[in-house]
Structures are given as C-alpha cells and as structure tokens.
CSV table of C-alpha atoms in Angstrom, one decimal:
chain,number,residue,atom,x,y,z
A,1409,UNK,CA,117.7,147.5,226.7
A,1410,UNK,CA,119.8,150.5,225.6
A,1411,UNK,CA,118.7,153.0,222.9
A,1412,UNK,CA,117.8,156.8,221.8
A,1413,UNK,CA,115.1,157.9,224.0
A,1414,UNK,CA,112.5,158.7,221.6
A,1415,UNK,CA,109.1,158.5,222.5
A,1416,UNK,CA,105.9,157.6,220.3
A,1417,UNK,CA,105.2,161.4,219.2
A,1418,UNK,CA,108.6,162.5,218.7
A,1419,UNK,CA,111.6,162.7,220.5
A,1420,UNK,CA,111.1,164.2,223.6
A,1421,UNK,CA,114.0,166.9,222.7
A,1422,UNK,CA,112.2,168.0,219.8
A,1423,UNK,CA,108.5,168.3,221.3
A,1424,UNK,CA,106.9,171.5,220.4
A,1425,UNK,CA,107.3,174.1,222.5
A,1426,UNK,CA,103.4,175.3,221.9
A,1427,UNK,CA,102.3,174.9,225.0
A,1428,UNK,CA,98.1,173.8,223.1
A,1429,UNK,CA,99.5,171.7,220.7
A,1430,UNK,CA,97.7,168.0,220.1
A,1431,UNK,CA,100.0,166.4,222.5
A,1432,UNK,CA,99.4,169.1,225.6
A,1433,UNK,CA,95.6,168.3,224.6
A,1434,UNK,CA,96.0,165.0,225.5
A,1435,UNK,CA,98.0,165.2,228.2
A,1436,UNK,CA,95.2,167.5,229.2
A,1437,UNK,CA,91.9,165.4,228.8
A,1438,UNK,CA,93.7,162.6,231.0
A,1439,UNK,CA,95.5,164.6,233.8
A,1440,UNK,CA,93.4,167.5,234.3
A,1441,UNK,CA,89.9,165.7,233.7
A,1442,UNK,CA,87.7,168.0,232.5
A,1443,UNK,CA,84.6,166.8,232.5
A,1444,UNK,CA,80.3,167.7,234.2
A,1445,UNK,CA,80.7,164.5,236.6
A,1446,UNK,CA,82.8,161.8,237.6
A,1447,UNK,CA,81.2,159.0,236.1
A,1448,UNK,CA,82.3,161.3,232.4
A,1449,UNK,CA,85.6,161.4,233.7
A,1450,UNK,CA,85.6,157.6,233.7
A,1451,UNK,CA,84.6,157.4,230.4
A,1452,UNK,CA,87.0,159.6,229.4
A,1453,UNK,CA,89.9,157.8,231.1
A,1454,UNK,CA,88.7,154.3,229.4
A,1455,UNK,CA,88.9,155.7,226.3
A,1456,UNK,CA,92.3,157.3,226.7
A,1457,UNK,CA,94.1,154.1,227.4
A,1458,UNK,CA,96.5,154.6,225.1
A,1459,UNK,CA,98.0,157.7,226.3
A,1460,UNK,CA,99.6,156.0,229.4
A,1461,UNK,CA,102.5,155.4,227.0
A,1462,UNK,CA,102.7,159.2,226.4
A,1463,UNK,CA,102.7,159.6,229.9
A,1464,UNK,CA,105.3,157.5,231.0
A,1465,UNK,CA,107.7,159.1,228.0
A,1466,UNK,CA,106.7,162.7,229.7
A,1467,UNK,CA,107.6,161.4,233.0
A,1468,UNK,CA,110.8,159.7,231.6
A,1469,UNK,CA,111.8,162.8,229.8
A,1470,UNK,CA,111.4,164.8,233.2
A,1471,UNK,CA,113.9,162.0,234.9
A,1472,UNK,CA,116.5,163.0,232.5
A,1473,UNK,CA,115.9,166.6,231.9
A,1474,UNK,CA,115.9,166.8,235.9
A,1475,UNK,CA,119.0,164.6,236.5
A,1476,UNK,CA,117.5,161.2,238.1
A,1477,UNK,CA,119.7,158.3,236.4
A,1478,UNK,CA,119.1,156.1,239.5
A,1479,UNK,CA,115.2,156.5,238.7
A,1480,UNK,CA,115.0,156.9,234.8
A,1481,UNK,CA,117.2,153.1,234.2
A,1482,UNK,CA,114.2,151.9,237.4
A,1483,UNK,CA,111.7,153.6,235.3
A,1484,UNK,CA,112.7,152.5,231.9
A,1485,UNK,CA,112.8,148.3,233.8
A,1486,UNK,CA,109.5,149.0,234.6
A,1487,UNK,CA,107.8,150.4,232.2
A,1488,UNK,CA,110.0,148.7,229.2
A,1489,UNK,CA,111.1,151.5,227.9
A,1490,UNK,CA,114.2,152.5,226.5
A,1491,UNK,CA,117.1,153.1,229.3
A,1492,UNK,CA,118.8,156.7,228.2
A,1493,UNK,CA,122.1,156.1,226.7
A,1494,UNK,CA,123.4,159.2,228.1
A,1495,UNK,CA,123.1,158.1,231.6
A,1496,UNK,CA,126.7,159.4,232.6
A,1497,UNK,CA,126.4,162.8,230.8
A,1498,UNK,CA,123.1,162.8,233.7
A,1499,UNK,CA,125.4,161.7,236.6
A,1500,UNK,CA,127.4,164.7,235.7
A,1501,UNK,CA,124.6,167.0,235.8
A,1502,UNK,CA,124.0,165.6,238.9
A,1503,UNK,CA,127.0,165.8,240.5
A,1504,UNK,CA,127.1,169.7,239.8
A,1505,UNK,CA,123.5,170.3,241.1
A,1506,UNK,CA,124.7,168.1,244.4
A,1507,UNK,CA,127.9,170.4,244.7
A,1508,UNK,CA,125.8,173.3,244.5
A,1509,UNK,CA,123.0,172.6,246.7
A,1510,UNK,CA,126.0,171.6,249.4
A,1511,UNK,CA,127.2,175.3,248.8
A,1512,UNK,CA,130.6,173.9,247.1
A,1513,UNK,CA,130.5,176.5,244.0
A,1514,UNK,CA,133.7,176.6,243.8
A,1515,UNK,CA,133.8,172.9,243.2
A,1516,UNK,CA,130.8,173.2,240.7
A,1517,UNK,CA,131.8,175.9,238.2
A,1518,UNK,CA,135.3,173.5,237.8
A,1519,UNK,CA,132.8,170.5,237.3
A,1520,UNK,CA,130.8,173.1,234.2
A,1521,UNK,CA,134.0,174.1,233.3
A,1522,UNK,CA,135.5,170.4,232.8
A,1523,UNK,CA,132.0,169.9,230.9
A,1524,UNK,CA,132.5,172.7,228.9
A,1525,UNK,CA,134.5,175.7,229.2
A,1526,UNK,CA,132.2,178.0,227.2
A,1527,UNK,CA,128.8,177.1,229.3
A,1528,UNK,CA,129.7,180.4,231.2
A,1529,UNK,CA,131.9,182.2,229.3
A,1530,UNK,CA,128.6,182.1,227.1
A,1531,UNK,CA,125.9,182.9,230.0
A,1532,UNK,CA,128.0,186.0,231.9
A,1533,UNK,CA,124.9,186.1,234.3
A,1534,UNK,CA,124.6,182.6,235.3
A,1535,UNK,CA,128.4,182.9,236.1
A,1536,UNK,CA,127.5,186.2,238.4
A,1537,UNK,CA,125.3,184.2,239.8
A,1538,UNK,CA,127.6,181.2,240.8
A,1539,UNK,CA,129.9,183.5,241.6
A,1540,UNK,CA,127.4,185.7,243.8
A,1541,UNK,CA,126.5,182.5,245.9
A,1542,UNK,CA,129.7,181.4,246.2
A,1543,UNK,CA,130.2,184.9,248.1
A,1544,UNK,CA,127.4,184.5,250.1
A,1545,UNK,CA,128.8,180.7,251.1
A,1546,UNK,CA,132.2,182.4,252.3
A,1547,UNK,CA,129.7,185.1,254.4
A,1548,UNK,CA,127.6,182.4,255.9
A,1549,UNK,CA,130.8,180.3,257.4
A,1550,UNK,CA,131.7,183.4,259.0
A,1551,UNK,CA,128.3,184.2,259.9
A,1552,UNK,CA,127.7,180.6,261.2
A,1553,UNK,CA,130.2,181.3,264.2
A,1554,UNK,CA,127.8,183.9,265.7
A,1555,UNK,CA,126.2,181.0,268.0
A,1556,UNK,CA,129.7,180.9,269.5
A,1557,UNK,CA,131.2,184.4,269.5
A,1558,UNK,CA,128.9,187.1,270.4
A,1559,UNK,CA,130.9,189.4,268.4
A,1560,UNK,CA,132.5,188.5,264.5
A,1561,UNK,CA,136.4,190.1,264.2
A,1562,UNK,CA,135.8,191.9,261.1
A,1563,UNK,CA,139.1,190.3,260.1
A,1564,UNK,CA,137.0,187.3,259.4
A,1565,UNK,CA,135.0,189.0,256.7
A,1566,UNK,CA,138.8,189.5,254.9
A,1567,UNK,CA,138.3,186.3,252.6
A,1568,UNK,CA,135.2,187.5,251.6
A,1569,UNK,CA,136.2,191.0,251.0
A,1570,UNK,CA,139.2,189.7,248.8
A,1571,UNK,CA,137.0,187.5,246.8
A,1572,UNK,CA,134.5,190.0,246.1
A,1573,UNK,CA,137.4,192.8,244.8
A,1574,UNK,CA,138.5,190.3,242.7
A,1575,UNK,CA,136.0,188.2,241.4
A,1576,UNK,CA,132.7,190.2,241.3
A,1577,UNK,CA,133.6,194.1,241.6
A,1578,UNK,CA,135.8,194.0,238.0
A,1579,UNK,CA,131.9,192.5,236.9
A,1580,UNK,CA,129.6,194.8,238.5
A,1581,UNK,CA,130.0,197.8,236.2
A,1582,UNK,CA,128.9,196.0,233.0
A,1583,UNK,CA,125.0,195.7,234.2
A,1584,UNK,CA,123.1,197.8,237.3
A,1585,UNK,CA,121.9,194.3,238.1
A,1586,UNK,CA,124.9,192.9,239.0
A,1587,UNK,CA,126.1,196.0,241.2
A,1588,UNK,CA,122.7,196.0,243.2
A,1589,UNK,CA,123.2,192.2,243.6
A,1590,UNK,CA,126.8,192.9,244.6
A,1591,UNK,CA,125.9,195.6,247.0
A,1592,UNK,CA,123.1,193.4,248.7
A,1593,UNK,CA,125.3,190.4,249.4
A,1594,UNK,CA,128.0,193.1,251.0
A,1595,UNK,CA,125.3,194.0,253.5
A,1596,UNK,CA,125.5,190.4,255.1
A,1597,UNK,CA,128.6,191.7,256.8
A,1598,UNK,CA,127.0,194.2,258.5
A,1599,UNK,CA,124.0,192.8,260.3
A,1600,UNK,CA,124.2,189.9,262.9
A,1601,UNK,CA,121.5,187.1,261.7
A,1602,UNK,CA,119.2,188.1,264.2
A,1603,UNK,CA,119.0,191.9,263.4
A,1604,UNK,CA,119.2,191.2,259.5
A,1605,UNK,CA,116.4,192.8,257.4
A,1606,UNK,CA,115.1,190.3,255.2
A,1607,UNK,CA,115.2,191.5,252.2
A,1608,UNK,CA,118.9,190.4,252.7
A,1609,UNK,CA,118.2,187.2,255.0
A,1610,UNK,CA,116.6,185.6,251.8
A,1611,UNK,CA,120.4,185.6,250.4
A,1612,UNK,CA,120.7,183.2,252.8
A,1613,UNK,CA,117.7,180.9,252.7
A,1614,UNK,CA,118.7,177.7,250.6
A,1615,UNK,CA,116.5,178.0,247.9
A,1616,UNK,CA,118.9,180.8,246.2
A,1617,UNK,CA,121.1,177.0,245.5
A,1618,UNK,CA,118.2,175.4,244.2
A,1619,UNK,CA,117.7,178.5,241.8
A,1620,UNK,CA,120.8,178.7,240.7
A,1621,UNK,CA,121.5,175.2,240.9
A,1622,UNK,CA,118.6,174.8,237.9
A,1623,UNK,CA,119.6,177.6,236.4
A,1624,UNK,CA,122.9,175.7,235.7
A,1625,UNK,CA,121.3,172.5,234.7
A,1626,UNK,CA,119.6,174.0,232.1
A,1627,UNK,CA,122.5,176.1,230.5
A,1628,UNK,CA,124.2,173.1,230.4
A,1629,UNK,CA,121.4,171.1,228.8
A,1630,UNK,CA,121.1,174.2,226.2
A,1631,UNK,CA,124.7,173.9,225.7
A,1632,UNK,CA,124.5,169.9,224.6
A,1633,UNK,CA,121.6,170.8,222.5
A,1634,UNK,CA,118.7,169.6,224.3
A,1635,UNK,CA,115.6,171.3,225.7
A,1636,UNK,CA,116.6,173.4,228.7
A,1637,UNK,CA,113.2,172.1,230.6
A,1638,UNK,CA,111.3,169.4,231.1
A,1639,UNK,CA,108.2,169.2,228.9
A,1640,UNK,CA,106.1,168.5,232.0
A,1641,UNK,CA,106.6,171.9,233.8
A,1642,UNK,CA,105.0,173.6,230.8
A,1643,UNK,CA,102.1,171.2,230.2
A,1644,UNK,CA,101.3,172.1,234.2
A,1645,UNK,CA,101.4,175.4,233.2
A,1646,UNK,CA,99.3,175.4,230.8
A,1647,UNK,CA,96.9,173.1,232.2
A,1648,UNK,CA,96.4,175.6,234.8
A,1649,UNK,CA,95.6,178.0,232.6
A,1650,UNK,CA,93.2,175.9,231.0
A,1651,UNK,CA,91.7,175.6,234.0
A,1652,UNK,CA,90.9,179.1,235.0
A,1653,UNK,CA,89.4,179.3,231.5
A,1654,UNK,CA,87.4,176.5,232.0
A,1655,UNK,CA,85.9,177.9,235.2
A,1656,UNK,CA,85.7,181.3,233.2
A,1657,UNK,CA,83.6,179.6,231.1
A,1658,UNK,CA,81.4,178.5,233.3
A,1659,UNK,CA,82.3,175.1,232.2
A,1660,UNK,CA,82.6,172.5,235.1
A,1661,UNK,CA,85.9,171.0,235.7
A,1662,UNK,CA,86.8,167.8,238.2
A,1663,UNK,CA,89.5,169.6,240.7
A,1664,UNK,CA,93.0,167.8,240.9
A,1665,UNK,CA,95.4,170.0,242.2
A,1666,UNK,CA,99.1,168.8,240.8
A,1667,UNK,CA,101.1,169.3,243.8
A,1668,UNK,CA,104.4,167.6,242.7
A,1669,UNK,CA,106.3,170.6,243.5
A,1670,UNK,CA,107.2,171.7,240.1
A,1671,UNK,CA,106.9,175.4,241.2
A,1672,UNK,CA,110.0,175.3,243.7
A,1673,UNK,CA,112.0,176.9,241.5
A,1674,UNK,CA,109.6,179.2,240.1
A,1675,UNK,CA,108.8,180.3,244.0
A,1676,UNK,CA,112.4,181.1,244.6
A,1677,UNK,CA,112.9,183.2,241.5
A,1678,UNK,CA,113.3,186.2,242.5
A,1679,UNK,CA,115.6,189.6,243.4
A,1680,UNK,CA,117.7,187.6,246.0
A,1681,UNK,CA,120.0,186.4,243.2
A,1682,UNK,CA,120.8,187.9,240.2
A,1683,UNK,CA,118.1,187.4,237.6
C-alpha cells in the first residue's frame, strides 16, 4: 500500500515544533513512565493503548527523516502503515550520506548538486564544511602512508596545498570561522599522527563525516520543504528535561534510560569542523 505519509495527528512534516505540546505529552506518559511504582506504570501503559499507533508513525517518520527506505517499506508491511511514496528521493539522501561517511565528498557535493544546485549555494557554511573535509580526506591519504615511510616528501602534501589555495582560501576571509577552521586543518601537514596534538587529531576521527554528513541531510530535507529533524530527537530531548524536573520536584519517576544513540551527532558537534 502506497500513499502520503500522514499519521493520525497530523502529518508528520507539519508536527509542532513545541517540544510540550499534547502529542510530546503523550509520547511522554508512555515512553518515559512517570509514575510512584511499577504496578502505576502498568496501569498507565493499559490505558495508553492507543498511542502505539502514534508511536509507530514517530518511529516511521524517523526512518524517513534519517534515510532508511530498506527499513521504513519493512516497517510500513508490518505495522500496515502507509509505505512513503518518496522512497527514491530517501535512496538519494542515502546515497550522499554513504559517499560522505566513505570520505568521497567530492562525489557527494555532485550527488547535492544533481539534487539541487542551490542546497549550497544557499548554506555557504555547510559547503565550507564539505569542502573542509574533503581537505582533510586528501591530508589523511597522505598521512595514511606514514606506516610505510618513516618520513612524508612534502611534495605529497602538493594536492592538498593546491586544493586548499583554490577552493577554501578565496572563502576564508568572509567569516573568522572559516579561517580558524582553514588554519587548523593546515596543521595536519605538520605533525606525524603520533606527535599530533589533539585538538587537531579530532579532524581526523570519523565522526567529523557523520556531522557533516547530517548536517547535509538536513539542508537537503529543508530544501524539499520538510522538517530538517526527526520529531523523535526532540521528544528525547525534552523528555529528559522532564525528567530532571520531575526529580527536582521531588516527584518519583521509573528510570529508562533511551540509549538508541540519538546523541551521536550532537556528541560530535563541535570546533573540529566548521560550525
């Protein structure tokens, strides 16, 4: 079955972005439990049968929004829903996010730029940013032959001294963030992995492709008119918070720690790429 993915409440594009509006609230009183004993939290579940089907659309709109097609068309079989009609425009999101997490940028900004030719003409940073790692993917191939020649020719740094003239210098002067940025990933050439400080090792840890790989996802989602995250990444946010309140409060709360690794991204966020 084939059709708009809209779920009970609303479509899942158009969900309020209050993070303690009625449908967080009930997301809230089944996931997070909050409740004096188990035996209330029973009770509670029973008579919160009916939001399972609120679930599963949160969990289907997190498929999509994430770029699972393979999973979302299992999901929607099993759980009779709807199968996303845009399953193709999710392969290509896919397909980007794979190139990217590989460390094939170049192959990825043509892939956005087949999608869409303004996606980064219209988000200057996230293009620094693509550009920036796919500087750092040119250092690392030189870097990588360090296990077989104790020393690098610095001839070999030449591509990455060309493409860094070219491509990210012209861009630098237009924001202090982007020179800094630009400066840092420089320094790669001058330590060997072993001796490098690690404020600039972290430009070479793999989560910087997983940042800027979800960065891109969701300036392409923006760009197609759709929510730029999945709805479930803020109701975990604010579910923590109403946690801590809770226990503020005073008021007992059954403990049941969401680790599905929705923080990744958040964890990687940080000064190794431009921001």
């Amino acid at each position: 079955m084939e059709c708009e993915l809209s779920p009970p409440w609303a479509s899942p594009w158009a969900l309020s972005d209050n993070p303690f509006d009625n449908t967080h609230q009930r997301f809230f009183a089944y996931v997070a439990g909050v409740g004096r004993t188990n035996i209330a939290w029973r009770e509670r579940k029973a008579d919160l049968k009916g939001i399972s089907s609120d679930i599963n659309w949160v969990i289907m709109d997190y498929l999509v929004s994430e770029g699972y097609p393979g999973a979302a068309e299992k999901f929607a079989q099993e759980t009779n829903l709807c199968r996303p009609t845009d399953i193709e425009s999710i392969r290509e999101r896919v397909r980007i996010r794979n190139a990217i997490h590989s460390g094939k940028i170049e192959e990825a900004i043509g892939m956005i730029n087949e999608i869409d030719p303004e996606i980064l003409d219209l988000n200057p940073q996230l293009h620094f940013q693509l550009l920036q790692l796919q500087l750092i993917e040119i250092i690392r191939t030189v870097l990588d032959k360090q296990s077989s020649q104790q020393n690098i020719p610095a001839q070999d740094f030449l591509p990455a001294i060309q493409f860094a003239t070219e491509q990210l210098s012209p861009r630098a002067p237009t924001d202090p963030r982007y020179l800094t940025a630009l400066e840092e990933t420089m320094a790669l050439m001058i330590y060997t992995p072993e001796k490098m400080p690690a404020e600039f090792k972290k430009l070479l840890d793999v989560k910087l492709r997983e940042k800027v790989a979800a960065d891109t996802n969701r300036a392409i989602l923006e760009s197609r008119g759709e929510r730029a995250e999945a709805k479930i990444r803020s109701l975990v946010r604010a579910r923590a918070w109403a946690e801590v309140q809770a226990r503020e409060a005073k008021v007992d709360v059954l403990h049941m720690p969401l680790s599905i690794g929705l923080d990744a991204v958040d964890e990687a966020n940080g000064d190794a790429v431009m921001t």
